[in-house]
Amino acid sequence: MSLVDTLERPVRDLRISVTDRCNFRCVYCMPKEVFGREYRFLERRELLSFEEIERLARAFVRQGVTKIRLTGGEPLVRRDIEHLIELLAQIDGVELTLTTNGSLLPQKAQALRAAGLRRVTVSLDSLDDKVFRSMNDVDFPVRRVLEGIEAAAGAGLSPVKVNMVVKRGVNDQDALPMARHFHGSGHILRFIEYMDVGHTNGWRMDDVVPSAEILAAIDAELPLEPVDPNYAGEVARRWRYRDGGGEIGLISSVTQPFCGGCTRARLSAEGRLFTCLFAVRGHDLRALVRGGVSDPELDEAIAAIWRGRSDRYSELRTAETAALPKVEMSYIGG
Ligand SMILES: C[S@@+](CC[C@H](N)C(=O)[O-])C[C@H]1O[C@@H](n2cnc3c(N)ncnc32)[C@H](O)[C@@H]1O
Ligand code: SF4
């Protein structure tokens, strides 16, 4: 019988955070006040090695995972990431992808493609240079992320998905210009509602711009029609331009939670398994792997955790739950 959790959800997607470090300090993710000079990032020996990641990935695939996404922190700052991609690309029946801030794509896109990566998702929150520089808080210009997107597409990592997190009063005015810019480009722009991940970003419901609002604004200028999901459990609602200019996605994690169809497991950079983005505690798989567990024992340990899974945080979210302690996004990966 195939593995399902207490709400009958199988495990299909595995997100692997390969580092908790990042060369950006996005204000909603790694605010400088917290992730400053004094912050203690994981040490190298604490991180899962590439061989340990591969072993765990294969164990998850035996439990039903068909999609693996590398994330972080910024996955491209992990040294020799291409080598990890080579190892994971050899696993049969798995779609391998990666989420990045795009800053290192101009120099890395070709090598990533050659190592076996198929697609990338690039985060970009605004085309307005002033707004973007203040959001990434390291003065990184828009132009270089756009170059990264083109480098990815040029290397065959396409279609490139571009993720924009929308925060009220910060970059909501940039949603429509982003839609205009990527309309007809072959890239797929996706709008993400700002979420109460972690406890460092001071989230408030008022900061969230409901996807419906963005959809209406774009549709008024560039008419849209709905597209069927690619697969069950797809989190982005897909829409396409009626004029053939491509498609966009809306990820409404706050206003239309999708816990019911959530098939994701997350592995932190130090090998903790989280069964929800909003979980407080992870299960230490690194201890098992480093303790000499056999493959059948590892499989059973993962299966037991998944069978007991009952998380549905986003469906229960309120202002009170938002204040509860949670793990940081940069640690667990988006
Ligand atoms: C944590 S980042 C890791 C990968 C890479 N550094 C990047 O920025 O794409 C993954 C995604 O999570 C998104 N993210 C971070 N904090 C968020 C929040 N509070 N709400 C919604 N999305 C968030 C980022 O914008 C990014 O698209
Ligand atoms: S969203 Fe990505 S790029 Fe920005 S701070 Fe978080 S991990 Fe870094």
PDB file of C-alpha atoms in Angstrom, residues 162-313:
ATOM      1  CA  VAL A 162       9.961  34.056 -11.789  1.00  0.00           C
ATOM      2  CA  ASN A 163       8.627  34.322  -8.232  1.00  0.00           C
ATOM      3  CA  MET A 164       7.501  37.644  -6.819  1.00  0.00           C
ATOM      4  CA  VAL A 165       6.531  37.911  -3.155  1.00  0.00           C
ATOM      5  CA  VAL A 166       4.072  40.777  -2.819  1.00  0.00           C
ATOM      6  CA  LYS A 167       4.033  42.856   0.343  1.00  0.00           C
ATOM      7  CA  ARG A 168       1.488  45.627   0.835  1.00  0.00           C
ATOM      8  CA  GLY A 169       2.967  49.107   0.739  1.00  0.00           C
ATOM      9  CA  VAL A 170       6.382  47.774  -0.286  1.00  0.00           C
ATOM     10  CA  ASN A 171       6.124  46.351  -3.814  1.00  0.00           C
ATOM     11  CA  ASP A 172       2.423  45.889  -4.586  1.00  0.00           C
ATOM     12  CA  GLN A 173       2.597  48.750  -7.096  1.00  0.00           C
ATOM     13  CA  ASP A 174       5.149  46.694  -9.050  1.00  0.00           C
ATOM     14  CA  ALA A 175       2.936  43.682  -9.754  1.00  0.00           C
ATOM     15  CA  LEU A 176       1.417  45.090 -12.947  1.00  0.00           C
ATOM     16  CA  PRO A 177       4.751  46.354 -14.366  1.00  0.00           C
ATOM     17  CA  MET A 178       6.187  42.869 -13.718  1.00  0.00           C
ATOM     18  CA  ALA A 179       3.261  41.304 -15.607  1.00  0.00           C
ATOM     19  CA  ARG A 180       3.798  43.683 -18.532  1.00  0.00           C
ATOM     20  CA  HIS A 181       7.532  42.971 -18.575  1.00  0.00           C
ATOM     21  CA  PHE A 182       7.253  39.175 -18.622  1.00  0.00           C
ATOM     22  CA  HIS A 183       4.181  39.045 -20.896  1.00  0.00           C
ATOM     23  CA  GLY A 184       5.340  37.397 -24.119  1.00  0.00           C
ATOM     24  CA  SER A 185       8.816  36.597 -22.713  1.00  0.00           C
ATOM     25  CA  GLY A 186       8.394  32.829 -22.418  1.00  0.00           C
ATOM     26  CA  HIS A 187       9.042  33.065 -18.659  1.00  0.00           C
ATOM     27  CA  ILE A 188       6.265  32.283 -16.179  1.00  0.00           C
ATOM     28  CA  LEU A 189       5.684  34.974 -13.568  1.00  0.00           C
ATOM     29  CA  ARG A 190       4.195  33.817 -10.269  1.00  0.00           C
ATOM     30  CA  PHE A 191       2.856  36.000  -7.507  1.00  0.00           C
ATOM     31  CA  ILE A 192       3.249  34.762  -3.953  1.00  0.00           C
ATOM     32  CA  GLU A 193       1.315  36.051  -0.979  1.00  0.00           C
ATOM     33  CA  TYR A 194       3.612  37.240   1.764  1.00  0.00           C
ATOM     34  CA  MET A 195       3.585  34.611   4.499  1.00  0.00           C
ATOM     35  CA  ASP A 196       4.152  34.497   8.228  1.00  0.00           C
ATOM     36  CA  VAL A 197       7.102  32.149   8.010  1.00  0.00           C
ATOM     37  CA  GLY A 198       9.675  32.289  10.768  1.00  0.00           C
ATOM     38  CA  HIS A 199       9.369  34.788  13.580  1.00  0.00           C
ATOM     39  CA  THR A 200      11.819  37.446  12.479  1.00  0.00           C
ATOM     40  CA  ASN A 201       9.835  39.207   9.775  1.00  0.00           C
ATOM     41  CA  GLY A 202       7.094  40.753  11.958  1.00  0.00           C
ATOM     42  CA  TRP A 203       4.307  39.538   9.675  1.00  0.00           C
ATOM     43  CA  ARG A 204       0.825  41.094   9.855  1.00  0.00           C
ATOM     44  CA  MET A 205      -2.272  40.116   7.882  1.00  0.00           C
ATOM     45  CA  ASP A 206      -2.445  43.723   6.615  1.00  0.00           C
ATOM     46  CA  ASP A 207       0.854  43.143   4.777  1.00  0.00           C
ATOM     47  CA  VAL A 208      -0.720  40.465   2.586  1.00  0.00           C
ATOM     48  CA  VAL A 209      -2.003  41.431  -0.858  1.00  0.00           C
ATOM     49  CA  PRO A 210      -4.643  38.828  -1.780  1.00  0.00           C
ATOM     50  CA  SER A 211      -3.881  37.160  -5.127  1.00  0.00           C
ATOM     51  CA  ALA A 212      -7.415  37.947  -6.263  1.00  0.00           C
ATOM     52  CA  GLU A 213      -6.546  41.639  -6.164  1.00  0.00           C
ATOM     53  CA  ILE A 214      -3.475  41.144  -8.357  1.00  0.00           C
ATOM     54  CA  LEU A 215      -5.386  38.946 -10.757  1.00  0.00           C
ATOM     55  CA  ALA A 216      -8.082  41.593 -11.205  1.00  0.00           C
ATOM     56  CA  ALA A 217      -5.528  44.341 -11.856  1.00  0.00           C
ATOM     57  CA  ILE A 218      -3.690  42.348 -14.514  1.00  0.00           C
ATOM     58  CA  ASP A 219      -6.860  40.993 -16.119  1.00  0.00           C
ATOM     59  CA  ALA A 220      -8.161  44.554 -16.581  1.00  0.00           C
ATOM     60  CA  GLU A 221      -5.209  45.391 -18.805  1.00  0.00           C
ATOM     61  CA  LEU A 222      -4.070  42.024 -20.151  1.00  0.00           C
ATOM     62  CA  PRO A 223      -7.124  39.710 -20.189  1.00  0.00           C
ATOM     63  CA  LEU A 224      -6.586  36.277 -18.640  1.00  0.00           C
ATOM     64  CA  GLU A 225      -8.314  32.896 -18.629  1.00  0.00           C
ATOM     65  CA  PRO A 226      -7.824  29.972 -16.217  1.00  0.00           C
ATOM     66  CA  VAL A 227      -5.696  26.956 -17.149  1.00  0.00           C
ATOM     67  CA  ASP A 228      -6.108  23.461 -15.670  1.00  0.00           C
ATOM     68  CA  PRO A 229      -3.505  22.433 -13.077  1.00  0.00           C
ATOM     69  CA  ASN A 230      -0.531  20.418 -14.376  1.00  0.00           C
ATOM     70  CA  TYR A 231      -1.029  17.860 -11.642  1.00  0.00           C
ATOM     71  CA  ALA A 232      -3.038  17.278  -8.454  1.00  0.00           C
ATOM     72  CA  GLY A 233      -1.632  19.279  -5.566  1.00  0.00           C
ATOM     73  CA  GLU A 234      -0.107  22.033  -7.710  1.00  0.00           C
ATOM     74  CA  VAL A 235       0.051  25.076  -5.468  1.00  0.00           C
ATOM     75  CA  ALA A 236       0.057  27.766  -8.142  1.00  0.00           C
ATOM     76  CA  ARG A 237      -3.262  28.548  -9.797  1.00  0.00           C
ATOM     77  CA  ARG A 238      -2.483  28.971 -13.467  1.00  0.00           C
ATOM     78  CA  TRP A 239      -3.857  31.674 -15.769  1.00  0.00           C
ATOM     79  CA  ARG A 240      -2.971  32.413 -19.378  1.00  0.00           C
ATOM     80  CA  TYR A 241      -3.120  35.602 -21.406  1.00  0.00           C
ATOM     81  CA  ARG A 242      -5.949  35.474 -23.937  1.00  0.00           C
ATOM     82  CA  ASP A 243      -3.659  37.054 -26.520  1.00  0.00           C
ATOM     83  CA  GLY A 244      -1.198  34.144 -26.381  1.00  0.00           C
ATOM     84  CA  GLY A 245       1.372  36.057 -24.308  1.00  0.00           C
ATOM     85  CA  GLY A 246       2.066  33.112 -22.022  1.00  0.00           C
ATOM     86  CA  GLU A 247       0.904  32.333 -18.501  1.00  0.00           C
ATOM     87  CA  ILE A 248       1.166  33.460 -14.899  1.00  0.00           C
ATOM     88  CA  GLY A 249       0.666  31.698 -11.572  1.00  0.00           C
ATOM     89  CA  LEU A 250      -0.865  32.802  -8.296  1.00  0.00           C
ATOM     90  CA  ILE A 251       0.219  31.200  -5.049  1.00  0.00           C
ATOM     91  CA  SER A 252      -2.399  32.152  -2.482  1.00  0.00           C
ATOM     92  CA  SER A 253      -0.992  30.424   0.556  1.00  0.00           C
ATOM     93  CA  VAL A 254      -2.673  32.846   2.942  1.00  0.00           C
ATOM     94  CA  THR A 255      -6.060  33.617   1.378  1.00  0.00           C
ATOM     95  CA  GLN A 256      -6.689  30.182  -0.168  1.00  0.00           C
ATOM     96  CA  PRO A 257      -4.631  27.654   1.782  1.00  0.00           C
ATOM     97  CA  PHE A 258      -3.801  24.403   0.037  1.00  0.00           C
ATOM     98  CA  CYS A 259      -2.927  22.173   2.987  1.00  0.00           C
ATOM     99  CA  GLY A 260      -5.498  19.592   1.861  1.00  0.00           C
ATOM    100  CA  GLY A 261      -3.397  18.750  -1.183  1.00  0.00           C
ATOM    101  CA  CYS A 262       0.028  19.321   0.349  1.00  0.00           C
ATOM    102  CA  THR A 263       2.445  16.552  -0.601  1.00  0.00           C
ATOM    103  CA  ARG A 264       5.672  18.293   0.413  1.00  0.00           C
ATOM    104  CA  ALA A 265       8.454  17.290   2.706  1.00  0.00           C
ATOM    105  CA  ARG A 266      11.315  19.616   3.558  1.00  0.00           C
ATOM    106  CA  LEU A 267      14.824  18.708   4.496  1.00  0.00           C
ATOM    107  CA  SER A 268      16.919  21.357   6.239  1.00  0.00           C
ATOM    108  CA  ALA A 269      20.592  21.861   5.469  1.00  0.00           C
ATOM    109  CA  GLU A 270      21.535  19.934   8.602  1.00  0.00           C
ATOM    110  CA  GLY A 271      19.251  17.044   7.782  1.00  0.00           C
ATOM    111  CA  ARG A 272      16.103  17.724   9.738  1.00  0.00           C
ATOM    112  CA  LEU A 273      12.865  16.628   8.147  1.00  0.00           C
ATOM    113  CA  PHE A 274      10.000  19.129   8.389  1.00  0.00           C
ATOM    114  CA  THR A 275       6.560  18.035   7.298  1.00  0.00           C
ATOM    115  CA  CYS A 276       5.232  21.598   7.085  1.00  0.00           C
ATOM    116  CA  LEU A 277       6.714  25.005   6.280  1.00  0.00           C
ATOM    117  CA  PHE A 278       5.256  26.199   9.560  1.00  0.00           C
ATOM    118  CA  ALA A 279       6.508  23.369  11.716  1.00  0.00           C
ATOM    119  CA  VAL A 280       8.412  24.203  14.865  1.00  0.00           C
ATOM    120  CA  ARG A 281      10.460  21.053  15.129  1.00  0.00           C
ATOM    121  CA  GLY A 282      12.131  18.791  12.606  1.00  0.00           C
ATOM    122  CA  HIS A 283      13.044  15.121  12.757  1.00  0.00           C
ATOM    123  CA  ASP A 284      16.783  14.496  12.831  1.00  0.00           C
ATOM    124  CA  LEU A 285      17.572  12.270   9.838  1.00  0.00           C
ATOM    125  CA  ARG A 286      21.263  13.199   9.897  1.00  0.00           C
ATOM    126  CA  ALA A 287      21.637  11.393  13.220  1.00  0.00           C
ATOM    127  CA  LEU A 288      20.218   8.251  11.622  1.00  0.00           C
ATOM    128  CA  VAL A 289      22.426   8.495   8.556  1.00  0.00           C
ATOM    129  CA  ARG A 290      25.575   9.239  10.528  1.00  0.00           C
ATOM    130  CA  GLY A 291      24.627   6.562  13.055  1.00  0.00           C
ATOM    131  CA  GLY A 292      24.912   3.851  10.420  1.00  0.00           C
ATOM    132  CA  VAL A 293      21.239   3.104   9.763  1.00  0.00           C
ATOM    133  CA  SER A 294      20.477   0.557   6.989  1.00  0.00           C
ATOM    134  CA  ASP A 295      18.365   1.523   3.986  1.00  0.00           C
ATOM    135  CA  PRO A 296      15.304  -0.471   5.161  1.00  0.00           C
ATOM    136  CA  GLU A 297      15.567   1.153   8.604  1.00  0.00           C
ATOM    137  CA  LEU A 298      15.869   4.602   7.039  1.00  0.00           C
ATOM    138  CA  ASP A 299      12.848   3.929   4.828  1.00  0.00           C
ATOM    139  CA  GLU A 300      10.811   2.831   7.831  1.00  0.00           C
ATOM    140  CA  ALA A 301      11.846   5.885   9.859  1.00  0.00           C
ATOM    141  CA  ILE A 302      10.765   8.244   7.078  1.00  0.00           C
ATOM    142  CA  ALA A 303       7.542   6.330   6.507  1.00  0.00           C
ATOM    143  CA  ALA A 304       6.705   6.427  10.221  1.00  0.00           C
ATOM    144  CA  ILE A 305       7.151  10.206  10.352  1.00  0.00           C
ATOM    145  CA  TRP A 306       5.037  10.716   7.251  1.00  0.00           C
ATOM    146  CA  ARG A 307       2.287   8.354   8.450  1.00  0.00           C
ATOM    147  CA  GLY A 308       1.952  10.459  11.590  1.00  0.00           C
ATOM    148  CA  ARG A 309       1.793  13.774   9.717  1.00  0.00           C
ATOM    149  CA  SER A 310      -1.279  15.889  10.432  1.00  0.00           C
ATOM    150  CA  ASP A 311      -0.038  19.446   9.654  1.00  0.00           C
ATOM    151  CA  ARG A 312      -2.444  21.945   8.134  1.00  0.00           C
ATOM    152  CA  TYR A 313      -1.175  25.193   9.547  1.00  0.00           C
TER     153      TYR A 313
END
